[in-house]
Each structure stands twice: as C-alpha cells, then as structure tokens.
Amino acid sequence: MRNSFWETALVAPLLMSFIIGTAPTTTFAQDEATEDLGKQVFTTEAAPNCGICHTLADAGAVGEIGPNLDDLMPSEERVRAAVLGGFEAMPSYEGVLTPEQIDAVAAYVAEVAGTGG
Ligand code: HEC
C-alpha cells in the first residue's frame, strides 16, 4: 500500500498519546488531543457526567434535564462558567474536575455543539 507509511507516521503518535495520556507535539495533534480529552470528560470523567443531563450529538449524549447544547451552541467561556459555577439543577464541578479537564470540556463543547456530530 502506497500510503501506509505516511498513515502510520501520522496516526501512530496520536494513538500513542491516547494510550499514554500525554499530548503529542504538533499544534494540530494538540488540538485533537484536547478535543479527545474534552469528549472523555463530557461522556465519562465528569461525575455526574454531562451527557445524562445534556444532548450533544458529537458525544452521543441524549440527556434532557438541561438545555440541548447543540441548540444552545454556547461559547467556551459560557461552558466554563456553567461548569465552574453550576447552574440551577446543574452541579458545580469546581474541585471535582481539574482546571485542565474543565478547559478541555469547555473547548470541546464550544467546538462541536451544533455540528450534529
Ligand atoms: C444533573 C444534571 C446536569 C449535569 C450532570 C450537567 N448539567 Fe449542564 N445544565 C443542567 C441544567 C438543568 C442547566 C440549565 C439551568 C437553567 O437554565 O436553569 C444546565 C446548563 C448548562 C449550560 C448552559 C449555561 C448557560 O449559560 O446557559 C452549559 C453550557 C452546561 N450546562 C454544560 C454542562 C457540562 C459541560 C456538563 C458536564 C461537565 C454539565 N453541563 C453537566 C444540568 C446538568
């Protein structure tokens, strides 16, 4: 296969970073890694996880307790504020998630909301 070397060269560092949990070195890969981390936070790491209350197609989330994030399309700042401060029925995640996790989930939601997955 003509492309397999380049595919391996591009994909392997991403896979490695996913497995060992550190960000790879290029800016492109860094963005991808942050997005992956944000998705992980959204779907599993946050306790309770965001998807039980929110719909977000990219994350496969269909919760209906909070607003549909695909419709709301919040900015990164707005997500961060909600996650840090809590919002009515939504708990605050300050001290529950690390600042890195909160940044990642805010960037992730702002990036994918409304894209339909
Ligand atoms: C227990 C249910 C619940 C969980 C878990 C939850 N939320 Fe919410 N969230 C809500 C509710 C309810 C609101 C709306 C409150 C209102 O408008 O009165 C809300 C509002 C929001 C908003 C909109 C804030 C605004 O400015 O209008 C964002 C963004 C948001 N949540 C993101 C998240 C993220 C990211 C997570 C996971 C880290 C999360 N939520 C977890 C229930 C939840």
Tab-separated table of N, CA, C and O and ligand atoms in Angstrom:
chain	number	residue	atom	x	y	z
A	1	MET	N	0.839	-1.215	0.000
A	1	MET	CA	0.000	0.000	0.000
A	1	MET	C	0.861	1.248	0.000
A	1	MET	O	1.705	1.439	0.854
A	2	ARG	N	0.610	2.084	-0.989
A	2	ARG	CA	1.435	3.261	-1.210
A	2	ARG	C	1.410	4.225	-0.016
A	2	ARG	O	2.425	4.791	0.354
A	3	ASN	N	0.273	4.413	0.597
A	3	ASN	CA	0.172	5.429	1.655
A	3	ASN	C	0.451	4.917	3.066
A	3	ASN	O	0.449	5.693	3.998
A	4	SER	N	0.670	3.647	3.201
A	4	SER	CA	0.651	3.117	4.563
A	4	SER	C	1.741	3.692	5.464
A	4	SER	O	1.513	3.910	6.645
A	5	PHE	N	2.930	3.977	4.894
A	5	PHE	CA	3.977	4.545	5.749
A	5	PHE	C	3.537	5.882	6.337
A	5	PHE	O	3.665	6.130	7.526
A	6	TRP	N	2.972	6.748	5.475
A	6	TRP	CA	2.571	8.073	5.957
A	6	TRP	C	1.382	7.987	6.893
A	6	TRP	O	1.290	8.728	7.858
A	7	GLU	N	0.480	7.073	6.602
A	7	GLU	CA	-0.642	6.902	7.518
A	7	GLU	C	-0.137	6.488	8.893
A	7	GLU	O	-0.561	7.019	9.911
A	8	THR	N	0.800	5.559	8.900
A	8	THR	CA	1.356	5.094	10.165
A	8	THR	C	2.074	6.240	10.876
A	8	THR	O	1.899	6.468	12.071
A	9	ALA	N	2.853	7.008	10.092
A	9	ALA	CA	3.626	8.099	10.682
A	9	ALA	C	2.717	9.154	11.314
A	9	ALA	O	3.050	9.754	12.323
A	10	LEU	N	1.535	9.373	10.716
A	10	LEU	CA	0.627	10.384	11.258
A	10	LEU	C	-0.238	9.851	12.388
A	10	LEU	O	-0.519	10.544	13.355
A	11	VAL	N	-0.664	8.619	12.241
A	11	VAL	CA	-1.635	8.074	13.188
A	11	VAL	C	-0.960	7.548	14.448
A	11	VAL	O	-1.481	7.727	15.551
A	12	ALA	N	0.215	6.971	14.308
A	12	ALA	CA	0.863	6.353	15.469
A	12	ALA	C	1.072	7.314	16.648
A	12	ALA	O	0.733	6.962	17.777
A	13	PRO	N	1.583	8.542	16.403
A	13	PRO	CA	1.765	9.451	17.557
A	13	PRO	C	0.447	9.782	18.244
A	13	PRO	O	0.398	9.916	19.469
A	14	LEU	N	-0.624	9.910	17.451
A	14	LEU	CA	-1.928	10.179	18.050
A	14	LEU	C	-2.379	9.025	18.928
A	14	LEU	O	-2.869	9.214	20.040
A	15	LEU	N	-2.201	7.822	18.402
A	15	LEU	CA	-2.593	6.648	19.178
A	15	LEU	C	-1.759	6.536	20.438
A	15	LEU	O	-2.278	6.294	21.522
A	16	MET	N	-0.453	6.763	20.283
A	16	MET	CA	0.438	6.699	21.443
A	16	MET	C	-0.002	7.696	22.506
A	16	MET	O	-0.080	7.377	23.681
A	17	SER	N	-0.305	8.911	22.064
A	17	SER	CA	-0.670	9.941	23.037
A	17	SER	C	-1.963	9.566	23.729
A	17	SER	O	-2.170	9.829	24.904
A	18	PHE	N	-2.830	8.913	22.981
A	18	PHE	CA	-4.101	8.487	23.546
A	18	PHE	C	-3.840	7.431	24.623
A	18	PHE	O	-4.396	7.479	25.707
A	19	ILE	N	-2.943	6.518	24.313
A	19	ILE	CA	-2.663	5.410	25.223
A	19	ILE	C	-1.901	5.888	26.458
A	19	ILE	O	-2.263	5.563	27.587
A	20	ILE	N	-0.857	6.692	26.264
A	20	ILE	CA	-0.061	7.087	27.427
A	20	ILE	C	-0.551	8.389	28.055
A	20	ILE	O	-0.067	8.798	29.091
A	21	GLY	N	-1.517	9.043	27.427
A	21	GLY	CA	-2.165	10.176	28.064
A	21	GLY	C	-1.383	11.474	28.038
A	21	GLY	O	-1.648	12.372	28.822
A	22	THR	N	-0.420	11.618	27.148
A	22	THR	CA	0.257	12.904	27.030
A	22	THR	C	-0.010	13.474	25.649
A	22	THR	O	-0.313	12.740	24.720
A	23	ALA	N	0.090	14.800	25.525
A	23	ALA	CA	-0.208	15.438	24.248
A	23	ALA	C	0.969	15.282	23.289
A	23	ALA	O	2.119	15.462	23.683
A	24	PRO	N	0.696	14.947	22.047
A	24	PRO	CA	1.765	14.917	21.053
A	24	PRO	C	2.221	16.330	20.719
A	24	PRO	O	1.625	17.307	21.167
A	25	THR	N	3.278	16.468	19.919
A	25	THR	CA	3.973	17.746	19.826
A	25	THR	C	3.418	18.743	18.815
A	25	THR	O	3.560	19.930	19.031
A	26	THR	N	2.802	18.312	17.735
A	26	THR	CA	2.361	19.309	16.757
A	26	THR	C	1.086	19.996	17.232
A	26	THR	O	0.319	19.444	18.009
A	27	THR	N	0.878	21.228	16.754
A	27	THR	CA	-0.290	22.006	17.166
A	27	THR	C	-1.570	21.305	16.751
A	27	THR	O	-2.518	21.226	17.505
A	28	PHE	N	-1.582	20.780	15.536
A	28	PHE	CA	-2.767	20.080	15.055
A	28	PHE	C	-3.105	18.929	15.991
A	28	PHE	O	-4.227	18.807	16.451
A	29	ALA	N	-2.104	18.119	16.289
A	29	ALA	CA	-2.345	16.961	17.141
A	29	ALA	C	-2.753	17.392	18.554
A	29	ALA	O	-3.554	16.745	19.203
A	30	GLN	N	-2.204	18.514	18.999
A	30	GLN	CA	-2.547	19.047	20.318
A	30	GLN	C	-4.040	19.373	20.402
A	30	GLN	O	-4.706	19.027	21.368
A	31	ASP	N	-4.558	20.035	19.367
A	31	ASP	CA	-5.985	20.356	19.333
A	31	ASP	C	-6.825	19.092	19.370
A	31	ASP	O	-7.821	19.016	20.076
A	32	GLU	N	-6.397	18.115	18.574
A	32	GLU	CA	-7.131	16.852	18.539
A	32	GLU	C	-7.127	16.195	19.909
A	32	GLU	O	-8.140	15.674	20.357
A	33	ALA	N	-5.975	16.238	20.582
A	33	ALA	CA	-5.859	15.596	21.890
A	33	ALA	C	-6.752	16.295	22.906
A	33	ALA	O	-7.401	15.650	23.725
A	34	THR	N	-6.793	17.639	22.852
A	34	THR	CA	-7.650	18.384	23.770
A	34	THR	C	-9.106	18.036	23.518
A	34	THR	O	-9.883	17.861	24.456
A	35	GLU	N	-9.463	17.923	22.241
A	35	GLU	CA	-10.836	17.585	21.912
A	35	GLU	C	-11.188	16.184	22.418
A	35	GLU	O	-12.272	15.977	22.956
A	36	ASP	N	-10.255	15.252	22.260
A	36	ASP	CA	-10.495	13.899	22.771
A	36	ASP	C	-10.676	13.916	24.282
A	36	ASP	O	-11.559	13.270	24.822
A	37	LEU	N	-9.809	14.665	24.969
A	37	LEU	CA	-9.919	14.746	26.422
A	37	LEU	C	-11.256	15.370	26.814
A	37	LEU	O	-11.941	14.879	27.712
A	38	GLY	N	-11.638	16.436	26.109
A	38	GLY	CA	-12.903	17.090	26.398
A	38	GLY	C	-14.084	16.151	26.231
A	38	GLY	O	-15.007	16.145	27.048
A	39	LYS	N	-14.033	15.342	25.202
A	39	LYS	CA	-15.114	14.385	24.961
A	39	LYS	C	-15.151	13.344	26.079
A	39	LYS	O	-16.228	12.983	26.555
A	40	GLN	N	-13.966	12.903	26.493
A	40	GLN	CA	-13.897	11.938	27.598
A	40	GLN	C	-14.487	12.516	28.880
A	40	GLN	O	-15.192	11.840	29.612
A	41	VAL	N	-14.138	13.787	29.143
A	41	VAL	CA	-14.673	14.438	30.337
A	41	VAL	C	-16.194	14.494	30.236
A	41	VAL	O	-16.911	14.164	31.182
A	42	PHE	N	-16.676	14.905	29.056
A	42	PHE	CA	-18.116	15.060	28.864
A	42	PHE	C	-18.855	13.738	29.071
A	42	PHE	O	-19.896	13.697	29.730
A	43	THR	N	-18.309	12.667	28.510
A	43	THR	CA	-19.049	11.399	28.488
A	43	THR	C	-18.798	10.518	29.705
A	43	THR	O	-19.674	9.745	30.079
A	44	THR	N	-17.600	10.628	30.320
A	44	THR	CA	-17.312	9.689	31.409
A	44	THR	C	-16.665	10.293	32.649
A	44	THR	O	-17.023	9.931	33.758
A	45	GLU	N	-15.690	11.220	32.455
A	45	GLU	CA	-14.876	11.601	33.617
A	45	GLU	C	-15.599	12.517	34.601
A	45	GLU	O	-15.356	12.462	35.805
A	46	ALA	N	-16.461	13.381	34.078
A	46	ALA	CA	-17.225	14.241	34.984
A	46	ALA	C	-18.215	13.358	35.750
A	46	ALA	O	-18.815	12.454	35.183
A	47	ALA	N	-18.332	13.597	37.043
A	47	ALA	CA	-19.271	12.807	37.839
A	47	ALA	C	-20.200	13.749	38.585
A	47	ALA	O	-19.737	14.477	39.461
A	48	PRO	N	-21.496	13.791	38.263
A	48	PRO	CA	-22.166	13.012	37.210
A	48	PRO	C	-21.762	13.506	35.821
A	48	PRO	O	-21.449	14.681	35.667
A	49	ASN	N	-21.765	12.616	34.826
A	49	ASN	CA	-21.307	13.048	33.506
A	49	ASN	C	-22.347	13.928	32.809
A	49	ASN	O	-23.548	13.832	33.069
A	50	CYS	N	-21.827	14.811	31.961
A	50	CYS	CA	-22.656	15.842	31.348
A	50	CYS	C	-23.787	15.248	30.502
A	50	CYS	O	-24.863	15.836	30.398
A	51	GLY	N	-23.524	14.078	29.915
A	51	GLY	CA	-24.469	13.504	28.968
A	51	GLY	C	-25.765	13.011	29.591
A	51	GLY	O	-26.760	12.854	28.887
A	52	ILE	N	-25.770	12.779	30.902
A	52	ILE	CA	-27.034	12.339	31.494
A	52	ILE	C	-28.045	13.484	31.512
A	52	ILE	O	-29.240	13.251	31.562
A	53	CYS	N	-27.557	14.720	31.452
A	53	CYS	CA	-28.468	15.871	31.502
A	53	CYS	C	-28.544	16.652	30.196
A	53	CYS	O	-29.451	17.449	30.010
A	54	HIS	N	-27.555	16.490	29.329
A	54	HIS	CA	-27.492	17.318	28.121
A	54	HIS	C	-27.441	16.483	26.852
A	54	HIS	O	-26.806	15.439	26.823
A	55	THR	N	-28.085	17.000	25.817
A	55	THR	CA	-27.956	16.425	24.480
A	55	THR	C	-26.777	17.092	23.775
A	55	THR	O	-26.640	18.315	23.804
A	56	LEU	N	-25.899	16.261	23.218
A	56	LEU	CA	-24.785	16.747	22.396
A	56	LEU	C	-24.463	15.617	21.422
A	56	LEU	O	-23.907	14.585	21.813
A	57	ALA	N	-24.841	15.807	20.168
A	57	ALA	CA	-24.768	14.714	19.197
A	57	ALA	C	-23.359	14.143	19.072
A	57	ALA	O	-23.178	12.930	19.038
A	58	ASP	N	-22.345	15.008	19.035
A	58	ASP	CA	-20.976	14.524	18.835
A	58	ASP	C	-20.559	13.549	19.929
A	58	ASP	O	-19.779	12.637	19.696
A	59	ALA	N	-21.089	13.741	21.132
A	59	ALA	CA	-20.736	12.877	22.258
A	59	ALA	C	-21.718	11.709	22.401
A	59	ALA	O	-21.592	10.904	23.314
A	60	GLY	N	-22.699	11.643	21.514
A	60	GLY	CA	-23.701	10.590	21.614
A	60	GLY	C	-24.590	10.765	22.838
A	60	GLY	O	-25.184	9.822	23.343
A	61	ALA	N	-24.687	12.016	23.335
A	61	ALA	CA	-25.432	12.284	24.565
A	61	ALA	C	-26.857	12.735	24.247
A	61	ALA	O	-27.065	13.554	23.350
A	62	VAL	N	-27.823	12.192	24.984
A	62	VAL	CA	-29.227	12.487	24.701
A	62	VAL	C	-29.995	12.924	25.949
A	62	VAL	O	-31.214	12.814	26.011
A	63	GLY	N	-29.269	13.441	26.971
A	63	GLY	CA	-29.934	13.873	28.198
A	63	GLY	C	-30.906	15.014	27.942
A	63	GLY	O	-30.713	15.816	27.022
A	64	GLU	N	-31.939	15.084	28.775
A	64	GLU	CA	-32.976	16.108	28.555
A	64	GLU	C	-33.274	16.949	29.789
A	64	GLU	O	-34.260	17.667	29.837
A	65	ILE	N	-32.423	16.835	30.826
A	65	ILE	CA	-32.673	17.607	32.048
A	65	ILE	C	-32.204	19.046	31.852
A	65	ILE	O	-32.896	19.996	32.220
A	66	GLY	N	-31.047	19.212	31.240
A	66	GLY	CA	-30.525	20.549	30.951
A	66	GLY	C	-30.780	20.903	29.495
A	66	GLY	O	-31.319	20.094	28.744
A	67	PRO	N	-30.395	22.131	29.107
A	67	PRO	CA	-30.607	22.549	27.716
A	67	PRO	C	-29.836	21.681	26.716
A	67	PRO	O	-28.771	21.153	27.043
A	68	ASN	N	-30.417	21.534	25.524
A	68	ASN	CA	-29.768	20.837	24.422
A	68	ASN	C	-28.591	21.704	23.948
A	68	ASN	O	-28.785	22.827	23.482
A	69	LEU	N	-27.370	21.198	24.101
A	69	LEU	CA	-26.190	22.022	23.818
A	69	LEU	C	-26.001	22.236	22.316
A	69	LEU	O	-25.392	23.223	21.903
A	70	ASP	N	-26.548	21.331	21.496
A	70	ASP	CA	-26.488	21.545	20.045
A	70	ASP	C	-27.350	22.742	19.639
A	70	ASP	O	-27.040	23.434	18.676
A	71	ASP	N	-28.436	22.966	20.369
A	71	ASP	CA	-29.285	24.129	20.088
A	71	ASP	C	-28.695	25.389	20.710
A	71	ASP	O	-28.715	26.462	20.119
A	72	LEU	N	-28.163	25.252	21.927
A	72	LEU	CA	-27.645	26.410	22.659
A	72	LEU	C	-26.368	26.948	22.034
A	72	LEU	O	-26.147	28.155	22.007
A	73	MET	N	-25.524	26.063	21.537
A	73	MET	CA	-24.214	26.405	20.969
A	73	MET	C	-23.466	27.422	21.828
A	73	MET	O	-23.148	28.535	21.369
A	74	PRO	N	-23.165	27.070	23.080
A	74	PRO	CA	-22.517	28.027	23.986
A	74	PRO	C	-21.060	28.258	23.605
A	74	PRO	O	-20.403	27.374	23.051
A	75	SER	N	-20.561	29.457	23.919
A	75	SER	CA	-19.139	29.746	23.735
A	75	SER	C	-18.347	28.978	24.786
A	75	SER	O	-18.902	28.514	25.791
A	76	GLU	N	-17.041	28.898	24.559
A	76	GLU	CA	-16.152	28.221	25.503
A	76	GLU	C	-16.283	28.866	26.895
A	76	GLU	O	-16.353	28.171	27.909
A	77	GLU	N	-16.328	30.207	26.919
A	77	GLU	CA	-16.442	30.938	28.193
A	77	GLU	C	-17.725	30.569	28.943
A	77	GLU	O	-17.729	30.403	30.157
A	78	ARG	N	-18.804	30.446	28.191
A	78	ARG	CA	-20.095	30.146	28.792
A	78	ARG	C	-20.112	28.732	29.375
A	78	ARG	O	-20.660	28.505	30.455
A	79	VAL	N	-19.500	27.789	28.668
A	79	VAL	CA	-19.424	26.422	29.193
A	79	VAL	C	-18.582	26.419	30.466
A	79	VAL	O	-18.973	25.837	31.482
A	80	ARG	N	-17.430	27.107	30.409
A	80	ARG	CA	-16.539	27.126	31.573
A	80	ARG	C	-17.259	27.709	32.789
A	80	ARG	O	-17.175	27.182	33.901
A	81	ALA	N	-18.009	28.796	32.558
A	81	ALA	CA	-18.726	29.441	33.664
A	81	ALA	C	-19.760	28.491	34.268
A	81	ALA	O	-19.888	28.400	35.497
A	82	ALA	N	-20.479	27.768	33.412
A	82	ALA	CA	-21.508	26.844	33.904
A	82	ALA	C	-20.872	25.698	34.690
A	82	ALA	O	-21.346	25.306	35.759
A	83	VAL	N	-19.761	25.160	34.153
A	83	VAL	CA	-19.108	24.014	34.787
A	83	VAL	C	-18.490	24.419	36.127
A	83	VAL	O	-18.558	23.684	37.113
A	84	LEU	N	-17.895	25.614	36.165
A	84	LEU	CA	-17.270	26.076	37.409
A	84	LEU	C	-18.310	26.454	38.460
A	84	LEU	O	-18.201	26.100	39.624
A	85	GLY	N	-19.313	27.186	38.019
A	85	GLY	CA	-20.235	27.774	38.979
A	85	GLY	C	-21.472	26.949	39.260
A	85	GLY	O	-22.164	27.169	40.244
A	86	GLY	N	-21.757	25.979	38.377
A	86	GLY	CA	-23.025	25.287	38.482
A	86	GLY	C	-24.116	26.213	37.973
A	86	GLY	O	-23.883	27.405	37.760
A	87	PHE	N	-25.301	25.661	37.771
A	87	PHE	CA	-26.361	26.442	37.133
A	87	PHE	C	-27.675	25.793	37.517
A	87	PHE	O	-28.008	24.729	37.014
A	88	GLU	N	-28.399	26.376	38.452
A	88	GLU	CA	-29.663	25.783	38.903
A	88	GLU	C	-29.465	24.306	39.270
A	88	GLU	O	-28.700	24.019	40.171
A	89	ALA	N	-30.107	23.381	38.534
A	89	ALA	CA	-30.020	21.951	38.841
A	89	ALA	C	-28.655	21.347	38.516
A	89	ALA	O	-28.359	20.220	38.880
A	90	MET	N	-27.843	22.108	37.808
A	90	MET	CA	-26.525	21.584	37.417
A	90	MET	C	-25.500	21.833	38.524
A	90	MET	O	-25.372	22.951	38.999
A	91	PRO	N	-24.783	20.763	38.921
A	91	PRO	CA	-23.801	20.930	39.996
A	91	PRO	C	-22.569	21.699	39.530
A	91	PRO	O	-22.264	21.716	38.349
A	92	SER	N	-21.852	22.329	40.456
A	92	SER	CA	-20.542	22.914	40.144
A	92	SER	C	-19.504	21.799	40.141
A	92	SER	O	-19.535	20.904	40.979
A	93	TYR	N	-18.595	21.864	39.187
A	93	TYR	CA	-17.538	20.857	39.102
A	93	TYR	C	-16.213	21.403	39.632
A	93	TYR	O	-15.186	20.763	39.470
A	94	GLU	N	-16.254	22.584	40.260
A	94	GLU	CA	-15.020	23.131	40.813
A	94	GLU	C	-14.512	22.180	41.892
A	94	GLU	O	-15.257	21.790	42.799
A	95	GLY	N	-13.252	21.774	41.784
A	95	GLY	CA	-12.689	20.833	42.745
A	95	GLY	C	-13.013	19.382	42.427
A	95	GLY	O	-12.443	18.472	43.030
A	96	VAL	N	-13.949	19.168	41.485
A	96	VAL	CA	-14.291	17.802	41.064
A	96	VAL	C	-13.480	17.450	39.823
A	96	VAL	O	-12.883	16.388	39.722
A	97	LEU	N	-13.470	18.405	38.878
A	97	LEU	CA	-12.641	18.268	37.682
A	97	LEU	C	-11.427	19.173	37.839
A	97	LEU	O	-11.511	20.217	38.496
A	98	THR	N	-10.300	18.783	37.238
A	98	THR	CA	-9.115	19.644	37.266
A	98	THR	C	-9.338	20.817	36.311
A	98	THR	O	-10.171	20.733	35.401
A	99	PRO	N	-8.571	21.921	36.486
A	99	PRO	CA	-8.682	23.044	35.538
A	99	PRO	C	-8.437	22.584	34.096
A	99	PRO	O	-9.075	23.086	33.175
A	100	GLU	N	-7.533	21.618	33.906
A	100	GLU	CA	-7.265	21.110	32.554
A	100	GLU	C	-8.499	20.417	31.979
A	100	GLU	O	-8.829	20.568	30.811
A	101	GLN	N	-9.173	19.634	32.828
A	101	GLN	CA	-10.378	18.936	32.361
A	101	GLN	C	-11.486	19.937	32.025
A	101	GLN	O	-12.207	19.774	31.051
A	102	ILE	N	-11.594	20.988	32.843
A	102	ILE	CA	-12.633	21.994	32.601
A	102	ILE	C	-12.340	22.760	31.315
A	102	ILE	O	-13.232	22.961	30.489
A	103	ASP	N	-11.069	23.141	31.108
A	103	ASP	CA	-10.690	23.799	29.852
A	103	ASP	C	-11.008	22.903	28.671
A	103	ASP	O	-11.533	23.351	27.651
A	104	ALA	N	-10.673	21.626	28.803
A	104	ALA	CA	-10.850	20.691	27.687
A	104	ALA	C	-12.327	20.511	27.361
A	104	ALA	O	-12.718	20.529	26.198
A	105	VAL	N	-13.157	20.361	28.387
A	105	VAL	CA	-14.577	20.120	28.110
A	105	VAL	C	-15.216	21.396	27.563
A	105	VAL	O	-16.078	21.334	26.672
A	106	ALA	N	-14.778	22.574	28.032
A	106	ALA	CA	-15.320	23.840	27.521
A	106	ALA	C	-14.954	24.009	26.046
A	106	ALA	O	-15.801	24.353	25.211
A	107	ALA	N	-13.691	23.732	25.719
A	107	ALA	CA	-13.244	23.854	24.325
A	107	ALA	C	-13.982	22.845	23.447
A	107	ALA	O	-14.424	23.167	22.342
A	108	TYR	N	-14.133	21.651	23.974
A	108	TYR	CA	-14.803	20.590	23.211
A	108	TYR	C	-16.257	20.945	22.902
A	108	TYR	O	-16.693	20.883	21.751
A	109	VAL	N	-17.005	21.351	23.922
A	109	VAL	CA	-18.428	21.657	23.711
A	109	VAL	C	-18.571	22.829	22.739
A	109	VAL	O	-19.374	22.778	21.804
A	110	ALA	N	-17.763	23.891	22.938
A	110	ALA	CA	-17.849	25.057	22.056
A	110	ALA	C	-17.534	24.658	20.614
A	110	ALA	O	-18.141	25.154	19.670
A	111	GLU	N	-16.612	23.718	20.460
A	111	GLU	CA	-16.187	23.276	19.128
A	111	GLU	C	-17.254	22.451	18.411
A	111	GLU	O	-17.542	22.674	17.245
A	112	VAL	N	-17.867	21.502	19.115
A	112	VAL	CA	-18.724	20.539	18.418
A	112	VAL	C	-20.214	20.848	18.492
A	112	VAL	O	-20.990	20.294	17.719
A	113	ALA	N	-20.640	21.705	19.437
A	113	ALA	CA	-22.078	21.954	19.598
A	113	ALA	C	-22.678	22.475	18.305
A	113	ALA	O	-22.133	23.393	17.683
A	114	GLY	N	-23.770	21.867	17.887
A	114	GLY	CA	-24.458	22.311	16.694
A	114	GLY	C	-23.917	21.727	15.405
A	114	GLY	O	-24.466	21.953	14.341
A	115	THR	N	-22.823	20.952	15.502
A	115	THR	CA	-22.259	20.364	14.283
A	115	THR	C	-22.962	19.070	13.926
A	115	THR	O	-22.739	18.505	12.873
A	116	GLY	N	-23.783	18.562	14.849
A	116	GLY	CA	-24.540	17.351	14.567
A	116	GLY	C	-23.700	16.084	14.639
A	116	GLY	O	-24.137	15.033	14.209
A	117	GLY	N	-22.485	16.200	15.217
A	117	GLY	CA	-21.660	15.023	15.397
A	117	GLY	C	-20.841	14.769	14.162
A	117	GLY	O	-20.354	13.707	13.935
B	1	HEC	C1	-27.662	16.960	36.868
B	1	HEC	C2	-27.840	17.435	35.519
B	1	HEC	C3	-26.709	18.179	34.853
B	1	HEC	C4	-25.414	17.767	34.671
B	1	HEC	C5	-24.766	16.488	35.159
B	1	HEC	C6	-24.762	18.797	33.889
B	1	HEC	N1	-25.638	19.800	33.612
B	1	HEC	FE1	-25.268	21.450	32.495
B	1	HEC	N2	-27.091	22.182	32.969
B	1	HEC	C7	-28.090	21.499	33.643
B	1	HEC	C8	-29.272	22.344	33.752
B	1	HEC	C9	-30.579	21.966	34.416
B	1	HEC	C10	-28.939	23.558	33.116
B	1	HEC	C11	-29.822	24.779	32.902
B	1	HEC	C12	-30.095	25.547	34.134
B	1	HEC	C13	-31.077	26.638	33.840
B	1	HEC	O1	-31.038	27.178	32.724
B	1	HEC	O2	-31.882	26.907	34.691
B	1	HEC	C14	-27.581	23.419	32.623
B	1	HEC	C15	-26.903	24.394	31.907
B	1	HEC	C16	-25.721	24.185	31.225
B	1	HEC	C17	-25.131	25.107	30.281
B	1	HEC	C18	-25.724	26.450	29.848
B	1	HEC	C19	-25.315	27.542	30.781
B	1	HEC	C20	-25.826	28.849	30.271
B	1	HEC	O3	-25.066	29.804	30.310
B	1	HEC	O4	-26.983	28.909	29.838
B	1	HEC	C21	-23.976	24.542	29.837
B	1	HEC	C22	-23.010	25.122	28.817
B	1	HEC	C23	-23.819	23.263	30.517
B	1	HEC	N3	-24.903	23.080	31.352
B	1	HEC	C24	-22.770	22.394	30.323
B	1	HEC	C25	-22.560	21.238	31.097
B	1	HEC	C26	-21.341	20.445	31.081
B	1	HEC	C27	-20.155	20.699	30.181
B	1	HEC	C28	-21.525	19.448	31.995
B	1	HEC	C29	-20.529	18.389	32.439
B	1	HEC	C30	-19.269	18.859	32.975
B	1	HEC	C31	-22.861	19.600	32.546
B	1	HEC	N4	-23.451	20.702	31.997
B	1	HEC	C32	-23.430	18.748	33.478
B	1	HEC	C33	-27.988	20.222	34.152
B	1	HEC	C34	-26.840	19.465	34.190
